């Protein structure tokens, strides 16, 4: 079960001609796939394209009607290899994952696919996870497009353009027998907008047809000598076909302005930012009318030579707005202009930063430099709004130049607020236990992995030294394996990463190479970081997928002898003793600890409605929550340093004699129990209590409470006589 | 030829943390705008920020009929200096908006919730790591054209809803968007989820606008001027007679605490113990800093948290009521209160008369037996008769406390400190003040207490080397800060070794 239910959104996939679609960009793209007659869709979830996968997972009925096969692929490599179905058959296929981590994993399949080329349209939808809000390394997908020769679209970020781009991508792919990559930037994925829907199309040639009439053509296989031919074919035929198609179908756009002697070339994805900047400078209006001619590259690879030369003709100077580095497009433009002997001056990263996101402020500064030099009459056409002018040059530059920020002069520090483990997260106690074991037996090298558990690298745990890639936690410590020491390394791996590749790249590898190290597999039942999708080992019963394939069985299957499964990670005593044993046992071979507890976000979503229903039916329901007694808390906050739970906070100390704030538990506590465990295991403090509020208590329970209450109240009255207070 | 001027969008940025409903708020704004026939676009960069991190939502609304005008080109991210309305769900997020340049005095209406959701470094500090509230507030006030700061979080809680609904009400009340109240409410109704509670919260947020600023939670300080228990009237009168007036509140709190901890005689002892310092420093301490800090820490030291005290506080009727109220247990619901204790042999020995306690710790059979019995923590249900009686029994050791092992140890430590303060008062006033504040380090239970006490002792140990030096006071203050910087004791050790090198 995914984090969000998309039952509502699924109905939007049924819209037809004459109706208006309203919703998020990524959903519009999903709808566009169905309108394009796609036959199969695969992919691997991750921000910002998770919703595409989640919606399709909830839309099995519609997909069945259209004869579309949908898979949550085991990895991006699996997804990319799926496109093999379009090599020989006129089947349209689409896959999706996030850049560039996804393209990295998928590279092998993508290279093989691109070499032989495709018959049916093959589309790779990339969530371009770059800039503010990104969760990955900052690299460009562009390099992958170039090295394997797949066309790359970066459309203008409005819903009609995105939808059009999907359909054009398939057409382009078929016209040039080349896979096409479509990048969707984070904000475009999450943009709310509208477009006029069209009817969904059931493909003429179906998967059934393909299976029943097998085809083969060894010339299309990535097998020498065909591969040598492919390389020439890519340049001589496919490239030309693509350029012709892009030009003839008008995939790129030109907006002509009255100033003929200067112009701007922009990646489609940056168009809205550019237009806002021009509007603020008085050089465009809100409807996109512009004083300066603009050439919008919705197709950023290949660069269409004739269009570039045509745009640059008669222009003294042109500015290329290209985000990210290296500046591949700018280099291509220089080559085109120089080969043609054109006199147009081309500017780009000489006037704009080489690295980082092109925010409006960055673009505005670059544009002003360009205009000052080549069209000063336009530069000062209208004064900037007062606030914008003031913010253009911050008094103290931000730490990362492309990140927004001006310094505050008289303000106490504004602290960063990075993501962390949710309230009640079952992964937190794993790291609490590690921290406590570390306090006892010393520090160990920790190789981290991708997933929610990566937040352990930040305060208050500060655990984890490297993360080499998804599922590569154990592999990341593979070199640190020597008989010269008894000290072991600890690797972390999530269940998502484990099934993605960790089973072979980490665990199998450790068995084969006789590693002595410890791997902790965090098994929370979902691919939690990407939105709570089910995976092989999920406990959920779903009609469309096969689940409940235990991690322990898999680990033992590849030859691990020493495996311990902790089924309740909140049990700090057990968690500590298992970790301790793993780090100290004499048994040879890799040690695998499977730390198992359900993702709390998903658990709450699962049990809350059920509890409400039970309470309504008059059945006994217990709600557990923790609390802190402020009169015994002394304000040291050790508990917070061992937990970091968002619902464990601080408040003013009500004691007039004390200054340091006391700990407090916020109402969003889900009663996971870690606070109590921490105070037990760390011998912390008696201030924590758990309040069990019982709705519909049993009769015996009520009777017992009444009886105890009578005696307790009698004794409490006696106690109260010794109590001294400030008179109210 | 310049282009004709066209309408300009209204730009709204929402800064919130994961789980606060910032996305819902953005959706409501878009829904209201589109229902009114306007063009609207929203976007966000949630990424991994959905997991409690800070995130930003951005909305643009173009006034004018959607169906009769061309589609506008709307922005996907706010331009610093070009934002009409900024909504922040928390005060530091408001300051963050200012820091990002989104709030400018020429145009921005800043709606900020005055509550604080503390960032982790603020929470995990060993002392008080909270950032200065007033400066965060001032940042918003100084930067915005209009600054609307109310506790929208508390209003939401009182309405049984979430902050996004009260903030939506606040937005409606600013009139920054060209619709009346009903249009906003209609968007909530059309949303169809939790409508009644959201509307209640919307109303609270809307009305708070007219109510004027709520007092900032940072400004509130615990009330100390309340009258004391009538049974302590004689001591109260003594405070008025013998001690400088500015000390009254601390001393009154001190006698109440001491009497509550033991008995009125103990409270009298507390005042007696302050006399020597008062006699020495008396009128020459106009700011009362030394007396004040000494009085404060003396009261706390004399009422150290022992097992007996904890047991007594846990079983009081007032505490039971507080728990019931805090967790919203109604009369028809049963409430079980479970305490988490992990007493060790040391704590048990501490409760006993000094001789017996010492024997227990030294005994070759009783000690280990007890250690085995207390290896694990226990959960005691104080709301059950059994659990209650157990703690009631422990609390009754109060009568033995004056002769207990712990009392002997604490009194000795306290007296050493007090003597030192008195000694230094005449010799180096500033140093005496710093020493008076050092017991702040001793707090908590178990290992935490041991660590704090260890730091305290280390500082006391270097004192002989510091006395007479001009920077002694500053050095001690620095050492105290270092002890509170990390719980591994690294920074303190570094600074102490620095001092060792100097002498």
PDB file of N, CA and C in Angstrom, chain A residues 179-252:
ATOM      1  N   UNK A 179      15.437   5.387 -28.694  1.00  0.00           N
ATOM      2  CA  UNK A 179      14.743   5.658 -27.422  1.00  0.00           C
ATOM      3  C   UNK A 179      14.801   7.146 -27.099  1.00  0.00           C
ATOM      4  N   UNK A 180      13.778   7.646 -26.436  1.00  0.00           N
ATOM      5  CA  UNK A 180      13.711   9.068 -26.093  1.00  0.00           C
ATOM      6  C   UNK A 180      13.610   9.228 -24.581  1.00  0.00           C
ATOM      7  N   UNK A 181      14.392  10.166 -24.065  1.00  0.00           N
ATOM      8  CA  UNK A 181      14.316  10.480 -22.643  1.00  0.00           C
ATOM      9  C   UNK A 181      13.557  11.785 -22.463  1.00  0.00           C
ATOM     10  N   UNK A 182      12.668  11.798 -21.491  1.00  0.00           N
ATOM     11  CA  UNK A 182      11.884  13.001 -21.201  1.00  0.00           C
ATOM     12  C   UNK A 182      12.177  13.404 -19.763  1.00  0.00           C
ATOM     13  N   UNK A 183      12.792  14.577 -19.573  1.00  0.00           N
ATOM     14  CA  UNK A 183      13.084  14.972 -18.192  1.00  0.00           C
ATOM     15  C   UNK A 183      11.958  15.829 -17.647  1.00  0.00           C
ATOM     16  N   UNK A 184      11.593  15.526 -16.428  1.00  0.00           N
ATOM     17  CA  UNK A 184      10.580  16.307 -15.737  1.00  0.00           C
ATOM     18  C   UNK A 184      11.213  16.845 -14.468  1.00  0.00           C
ATOM     19  N   UNK A 185      11.302  18.155 -14.385  1.00  0.00           N
ATOM     20  CA  UNK A 185      11.914  18.736 -13.187  1.00  0.00           C
ATOM     21  C   UNK A 185      10.957  18.647 -12.009  1.00  0.00           C
ATOM     22  N   UNK A 186      11.532  18.754 -10.795  1.00  0.00           N
ATOM     23  CA  UNK A 186      10.753  18.542  -9.572  1.00  0.00           C
ATOM     24  C   UNK A 186       9.508  19.415  -9.546  1.00  0.00           C
ATOM     25  N   UNK A 187       9.702  20.695  -9.780  1.00  0.00           N
ATOM     26  CA  UNK A 187       8.563  21.613  -9.656  1.00  0.00           C
ATOM     27  C   UNK A 187       7.513  21.364 -10.733  1.00  0.00           C
ATOM     28  N   UNK A 188       7.961  20.927 -11.903  1.00  0.00           N
ATOM     29  CA  UNK A 188       6.995  20.622 -12.962  1.00  0.00           C
ATOM     30  C   UNK A 188       6.161  19.410 -12.573  1.00  0.00           C
ATOM     31  N   UNK A 189       6.801  18.427 -11.960  1.00  0.00           N
ATOM     32  CA  UNK A 189       6.073  17.237 -11.524  1.00  0.00           C
ATOM     33  C   UNK A 189       4.972  17.603 -10.548  1.00  0.00           C
ATOM     34  N   UNK A 190       5.252  18.546  -9.669  1.00  0.00           N
ATOM     35  CA  UNK A 190       4.298  18.876  -8.615  1.00  0.00           C
ATOM     36  C   UNK A 190       3.418  20.066  -8.972  1.00  0.00           C
ATOM     37  N   UNK A 191       3.570  20.613 -10.194  1.00  0.00           N
ATOM     38  CA  UNK A 191       2.789  21.795 -10.570  1.00  0.00           C
ATOM     39  C   UNK A 191       1.334  21.425 -10.779  1.00  0.00           C
ATOM     40  N   UNK A 192       0.462  22.249 -10.228  1.00  0.00           N
ATOM     41  CA  UNK A 192      -0.969  22.064 -10.464  1.00  0.00           C
ATOM     42  C   UNK A 192      -1.364  22.859 -11.693  1.00  0.00           C
ATOM     43  N   UNK A 193      -2.091  22.229 -12.583  1.00  0.00           N
ATOM     44  CA  UNK A 193      -2.532  22.954 -13.774  1.00  0.00           C
ATOM     45  C   UNK A 193      -3.649  22.206 -14.470  1.00  0.00           C
ATOM     46  N   UNK A 194      -3.921  22.587 -15.734  1.00  0.00           N
ATOM     47  CA  UNK A 194      -5.035  21.995 -16.483  1.00  0.00           C
ATOM     48  C   UNK A 194      -4.636  21.742 -17.933  1.00  0.00           C
ATOM     49  N   UNK A 195      -5.280  20.789 -18.562  1.00  0.00           N
ATOM     50  CA  UNK A 195      -5.139  20.636 -20.012  1.00  0.00           C
ATOM     51  C   UNK A 195      -6.391  19.950 -20.564  1.00  0.00           C
ATOM     52  N   UNK A 196      -6.611  20.103 -21.876  1.00  0.00           N
ATOM     53  CA  UNK A 196      -7.763  19.471 -22.507  1.00  0.00           C
ATOM     54  C   UNK A 196      -7.438  18.015 -22.781  1.00  0.00           C
ATOM     55  N   UNK A 197      -8.219  17.135 -22.199  1.00  0.00           N
ATOM     56  CA  UNK A 197      -7.938  15.712 -22.316  1.00  0.00           C
ATOM     57  C   UNK A 197      -8.320  15.185 -23.696  1.00  0.00           C
ATOM     58  N   UNK A 198      -7.742  14.035 -24.052  1.00  0.00           N
ATOM     59  CA  UNK A 198      -8.142  13.309 -25.260  1.00  0.00           C
ATOM     60  C   UNK A 198      -8.534  11.903 -24.823  1.00  0.00           C
ATOM     61  N   UNK A 199      -9.126  11.142 -25.716  1.00  0.00           N
ATOM     62  CA  UNK A 199      -9.507   9.775 -25.374  1.00  0.00           C
ATOM     63  C   UNK A 199      -8.266   8.910 -25.197  1.00  0.00           C
ATOM     64  N   UNK A 200      -8.348   7.935 -24.298  1.00  0.00           N
ATOM     65  CA  UNK A 200      -7.282   6.945 -24.182  1.00  0.00           C
ATOM     66  C   UNK A 200      -7.315   6.051 -25.416  1.00  0.00           C
ATOM     67  N   UNK A 201      -6.132   5.523 -25.768  1.00  0.00           N
ATOM     68  CA  UNK A 201      -6.061   4.694 -26.972  1.00  0.00           C
ATOM     69  C   UNK A 201      -5.608   3.292 -26.624  1.00  0.00           C
ATOM     70  N   UNK A 202      -6.352   2.310 -27.096  1.00  0.00           N
ATOM     71  CA  UNK A 202      -5.901   0.935 -26.958  1.00  0.00           C
ATOM     72  C   UNK A 202      -5.008   0.637 -28.160  1.00  0.00           C
ATOM     73  N   UNK A 203      -3.774   0.148 -27.929  1.00  0.00           N
ATOM     74  CA  UNK A 203      -2.854  -0.050 -29.060  1.00  0.00           C
ATOM     75  C   UNK A 203      -3.385  -1.066 -30.077  1.00  0.00           C
ATOM     76  N   UNK A 204      -3.086  -0.808 -31.354  1.00  0.00           N
ATOM     77  CA  UNK A 204      -3.551  -1.710 -32.414  1.00  0.00           C
ATOM     78  C   UNK A 204      -2.819  -3.043 -32.336  1.00  0.00           C
ATOM     79  N   UNK A 205      -1.504  -2.950 -32.140  1.00  0.00           N
ATOM     80  CA  UNK A 205      -0.696  -4.159 -31.994  1.00  0.00           C
ATOM     81  C   UNK A 205      -0.522  -4.391 -30.499  1.00  0.00           C
ATOM     82  N   UNK A 206      -0.893  -5.579 -30.006  1.00  0.00           N
ATOM     83  CA  UNK A 206      -0.924  -5.771 -28.555  1.00  0.00           C
ATOM     84  C   UNK A 206       0.196  -6.694 -28.088  1.00  0.00           C
ATOM     85  N   UNK A 207       0.344  -6.764 -26.769  1.00  0.00           N
ATOM     86  CA  UNK A 207       1.339  -7.650 -26.166  1.00  0.00           C
ATOM     87  C   UNK A 207       1.056  -9.092 -26.561  1.00  0.00           C
ATOM     88  N   UNK A 208      -0.226  -9.399 -26.614  1.00  0.00           N
ATOM     89  CA  UNK A 208      -0.647 -10.755 -26.999  1.00  0.00           C
ATOM     90  C   UNK A 208      -0.120 -11.072 -28.404  1.00  0.00           C
ATOM     91  N   UNK A 209      -0.289 -10.113 -29.302  1.00  0.00           N
ATOM     92  CA  UNK A 209       0.202 -10.318 -30.672  1.00  0.00           C
ATOM     93  C   UNK A 209       1.704 -10.605 -30.660  1.00  0.00           C
ATOM     94  N   UNK A 210       2.409  -9.835 -29.831  1.00  0.00           N
ATOM     95  CA  UNK A 210       3.869  -9.970 -29.796  1.00  0.00           C
ATOM     96  C   UNK A 210       4.286 -11.338 -29.288  1.00  0.00           C
ATOM     97  N   UNK A 211       3.601 -11.794 -28.249  1.00  0.00           N
ATOM     98  CA  UNK A 211       3.979 -13.074 -27.652  1.00  0.00           C
ATOM     99  C   UNK A 211       3.659 -14.227 -28.599  1.00  0.00           C
ATOM    100  N   UNK A 212       2.544 -14.117 -29.272  1.00  0.00           N
ATOM    101  CA  UNK A 212       2.109 -15.225 -30.122  1.00  0.00           C
ATOM    102  C   UNK A 212       2.801 -15.254 -31.483  1.00  0.00           C
ATOM    103  N   UNK A 213       3.361 -14.115 -31.890  1.00  0.00           N
ATOM    104  CA  UNK A 213       4.078 -14.108 -33.175  1.00  0.00           C
ATOM    105  C   UNK A 213       5.510 -13.640 -32.948  1.00  0.00           C
ATOM    106  N   UNK A 214       6.340 -14.517 -32.378  1.00  0.00           N
ATOM    107  CA  UNK A 214       7.713 -14.093 -32.030  1.00  0.00           C
ATOM    108  C   UNK A 214       8.482 -13.612 -33.267  1.00  0.00           C
ATOM    109  N   UNK A 215       9.257 -12.540 -33.038  1.00  0.00           N
ATOM    110  CA  UNK A 215      10.101 -12.037 -34.129  1.00  0.00           C
ATOM    111  C   UNK A 215      11.531 -11.978 -33.644  1.00  0.00           C
ATOM    112  N   UNK A 216      12.473 -12.096 -34.570  1.00  0.00           N
ATOM    113  CA  UNK A 216      13.860 -11.850 -34.219  1.00  0.00           C
ATOM    114  C   UNK A 216      14.602 -11.292 -35.414  1.00  0.00           C
ATOM    115  N   UNK A 217      15.627 -10.513 -35.106  1.00  0.00           N
ATOM    116  CA  UNK A 217      16.463  -9.959 -36.162  1.00  0.00           C
ATOM    117  C   UNK A 217      17.823  -9.731 -35.524  1.00  0.00           C
ATOM    118  N   UNK A 218      18.764 -10.579 -35.846  1.00  0.00           N
ATOM    119  CA  UNK A 218      20.060 -10.532 -35.167  1.00  0.00           C
ATOM    120  C   UNK A 218      20.786  -9.214 -35.432  1.00  0.00           C
ATOM    121  N   UNK A 219      20.389  -8.521 -36.494  1.00  0.00           N
ATOM    122  CA  UNK A 219      20.992  -7.221 -36.800  1.00  0.00           C
ATOM    123  C   UNK A 219      20.651  -6.171 -35.734  1.00  0.00           C
ATOM    124  N   UNK A 220      19.557  -6.430 -35.024  1.00  0.00           N
ATOM    125  CA  UNK A 220      19.126  -5.473 -33.997  1.00  0.00           C
ATOM    126  C   UNK A 220      19.720  -5.792 -32.622  1.00  0.00           C
ATOM    127  N   UNK A 221      20.392  -6.933 -32.506  1.00  0.00           N
ATOM    128  CA  UNK A 221      20.966  -7.305 -31.211  1.00  0.00           C
ATOM    129  C   UNK A 221      22.301  -6.609 -30.984  1.00  0.00           C
ATOM    130  N   UNK A 222      22.584  -6.329 -29.717  1.00  0.00           N
ATOM    131  CA  UNK A 222      23.875  -5.721 -29.389  1.00  0.00           C
ATOM    132  C   UNK A 222      24.927  -6.814 -29.364  1.00  0.00           C
ATOM    133  N   UNK A 223      25.322  -7.229 -30.554  1.00  0.00           N
ATOM    134  CA  UNK A 223      26.224  -8.356 -30.698  1.00  0.00           C
ATOM    135  C   UNK A 223      27.110  -8.057 -31.905  1.00  0.00           C
ATOM    136  N   UNK A 224      28.419  -8.150 -31.692  1.00  0.00           N
ATOM    137  CA  UNK A 224      29.304  -7.868 -32.823  1.00  0.00           C
ATOM    138  C   UNK A 224      29.037  -8.890 -33.924  1.00  0.00           C
ATOM    139  N   UNK A 225      29.099  -8.551 -35.185  1.00  0.00           N
ATOM    140  CA  UNK A 225      29.539  -7.247 -35.693  1.00  0.00           C
ATOM    141  C   UNK A 225      28.421  -6.209 -35.803  1.00  0.00           C
ATOM    142  N   UNK A 226      27.188  -6.566 -35.428  1.00  0.00           N
ATOM    143  CA  UNK A 226      26.092  -5.610 -35.616  1.00  0.00           C
ATOM    144  C   UNK A 226      26.376  -4.296 -34.876  1.00  0.00           C
ATOM    145  N   UNK A 227      27.013  -4.382 -33.700  1.00  0.00           N
ATOM    146  CA  UNK A 227      27.260  -3.168 -32.920  1.00  0.00           C
ATOM    147  C   UNK A 227      28.086  -2.131 -33.680  1.00  0.00           C
ATOM    148  N   UNK A 228      29.011  -2.620 -34.554  1.00  0.00           N
ATOM    149  CA  UNK A 228      29.812  -1.670 -35.344  1.00  0.00           C
ATOM    150  C   UNK A 228      28.936  -0.940 -36.345  1.00  0.00           C
ATOM    151  N   UNK A 229      28.019  -1.696 -36.900  1.00  0.00           N
ATOM    152  CA  UNK A 229      27.089  -1.086 -37.862  1.00  0.00           C
ATOM    153  C   UNK A 229      26.192  -0.078 -37.151  1.00  0.00           C
ATOM    154  N   UNK A 230      25.725  -0.465 -35.929  1.00  0.00           N
ATOM    155  CA  UNK A 230      24.820   0.414 -35.172  1.00  0.00           C
ATOM    156  C   UNK A 230      25.415   1.812 -34.995  1.00  0.00           C
ATOM    157  N   UNK A 231      26.708   1.855 -34.693  1.00  0.00           N
ATOM    158  CA  UNK A 231      27.313   3.160 -34.408  1.00  0.00           C
ATOM    159  C   UNK A 231      27.223   4.083 -35.621  1.00  0.00           C
ATOM    160  N   UNK A 232      27.465   3.504 -36.788  1.00  0.00           N
ATOM    161  CA  UNK A 232      27.356   4.319 -38.018  1.00  0.00           C
ATOM    162  C   UNK A 232      25.922   4.687 -38.306  1.00  0.00           C
ATOM    163  N   UNK A 233      25.029   3.726 -38.068  1.00  0.00           N
ATOM    164  CA  UNK A 233      23.600   3.924 -38.310  1.00  0.00           C
ATOM    165  C   UNK A 233      23.074   5.079 -37.445  1.00  0.00           C
ATOM    166  N   UNK A 234      23.543   5.114 -36.203  1.00  0.00           N
ATOM    167  CA  UNK A 234      23.110   6.175 -35.276  1.00  0.00           C
ATOM    168  C   UNK A 234      23.370   7.553 -35.898  1.00  0.00           C
ATOM    169  N   UNK A 235      24.560   7.724 -36.461  1.00  0.00           N
ATOM    170  CA  UNK A 235      24.928   9.034 -36.994  1.00  0.00           C
ATOM    171  C   UNK A 235      24.266   9.271 -38.349  1.00  0.00           C
ATOM    172  N   UNK A 236      24.403   8.302 -39.225  1.00  0.00           N
ATOM    173  CA  UNK A 236      23.994   8.525 -40.613  1.00  0.00           C
ATOM    174  C   UNK A 236      22.475   8.540 -40.777  1.00  0.00           C
ATOM    175  N   UNK A 237      21.800   7.679 -40.096  1.00  0.00           N
ATOM    176  CA  UNK A 237      20.352   7.595 -40.324  1.00  0.00           C
ATOM    177  C   UNK A 237      19.515   8.162 -39.191  1.00  0.00           C
ATOM    178  N   UNK A 238      19.746   7.632 -37.958  1.00  0.00           N
ATOM    179  CA  UNK A 238      18.823   7.994 -36.882  1.00  0.00           C
ATOM    180  C   UNK A 238      18.928   9.478 -36.517  1.00  0.00           C
ATOM    181  N   UNK A 239      20.164   9.963 -36.474  1.00  0.00           N
ATOM    182  CA  UNK A 239      20.344  11.383 -36.121  1.00  0.00           C
ATOM    183  C   UNK A 239      19.620  12.285 -37.104  1.00  0.00           C
ATOM    184  N   UNK A 240      19.841  11.993 -38.381  1.00  0.00           N
ATOM    185  CA  UNK A 240      19.226  12.835 -39.422  1.00  0.00           C
ATOM    186  C   UNK A 240      17.703  12.759 -39.333  1.00  0.00           C
ATOM    187  N   UNK A 241      17.224  11.530 -39.138  1.00  0.00           N
ATOM    188  CA  UNK A 241      15.771  11.357 -39.053  1.00  0.00           C
ATOM    189  C   UNK A 241      15.201  12.162 -37.891  1.00  0.00           C
ATOM    190  N   UNK A 242      15.926  12.160 -36.793  1.00  0.00           N
ATOM    191  CA  UNK A 242      15.464  12.887 -35.623  1.00  0.00           C
ATOM    192  C   UNK A 242      15.441  14.384 -35.882  1.00  0.00           C
ATOM    193  N   UNK A 243      16.527  14.900 -36.446  1.00  0.00           N
ATOM    194  CA  UNK A 243      16.585  16.341 -36.727  1.00  0.00           C
ATOM    195  C   UNK A 243      15.456  16.756 -37.658  1.00  0.00           C
ATOM    196  N   UNK A 244      15.244  15.965 -38.695  1.00  0.00           N
ATOM    197  CA  UNK A 244      14.166  16.276 -39.642  1.00  0.00           C
ATOM    198  C   UNK A 244      12.819  16.295 -38.933  1.00  0.00           C
ATOM    199  N   UNK A 245      12.601  15.277 -38.070  1.00  0.00           N
ATOM    200  CA  UNK A 245      11.305  15.180 -37.390  1.00  0.00           C
ATOM    201  C   UNK A 245      11.087  16.373 -36.461  1.00  0.00           C
ATOM    202  N   UNK A 246      12.112  16.695 -35.707  1.00  0.00           N
ATOM    203  CA  UNK A 246      11.992  17.796 -34.740  1.00  0.00           C
ATOM    204  C   UNK A 246      11.674  19.103 -35.482  1.00  0.00           C
ATOM    205  N   UNK A 247      12.362  19.295 -36.604  1.00  0.00           N
ATOM    206  CA  UNK A 247      12.159  20.528 -37.363  1.00  0.00           C
ATOM    207  C   UNK A 247      10.788  20.556 -38.010  1.00  0.00           C
ATOM    208  N   UNK A 248      10.452  19.446 -38.684  1.00  0.00           N
ATOM    209  CA  UNK A 248       9.185  19.422 -39.417  1.00  0.00           C
ATOM    210  C   UNK A 248       7.972  19.501 -38.488  1.00  0.00           C
ATOM    211  N   UNK A 249       8.067  18.829 -37.337  1.00  0.00           N
ATOM    212  CA  UNK A 249       6.930  18.817 -36.418  1.00  0.00           C
ATOM    213  C   UNK A 249       6.929  20.014 -35.473  1.00  0.00           C
ATOM    214  N   UNK A 250       7.977  20.819 -35.557  1.00  0.00           N
ATOM    215  CA  UNK A 250       8.027  22.026 -34.719  1.00  0.00           C
ATOM    216  C   UNK A 250       8.070  21.739 -33.230  1.00  0.00           C
ATOM    217  N   UNK A 251       8.896  20.794 -32.829  1.00  0.00           N
ATOM    218  CA  UNK A 251       8.988  20.472 -31.406  1.00  0.00           C
ATOM    219  C   UNK A 251       9.613  21.611 -30.600  1.00  0.00           C
ATOM    220  N   UNK A 252      10.567  22.281 -31.219  1.00  0.00           N
ATOM    221  CA  UNK A 252      11.136  23.463 -30.566  1.00  0.00           C
ATOM    222  C   UNK A 252      10.286  24.666 -30.938  1.00  0.00           C
TER     223      UNK A 252
END
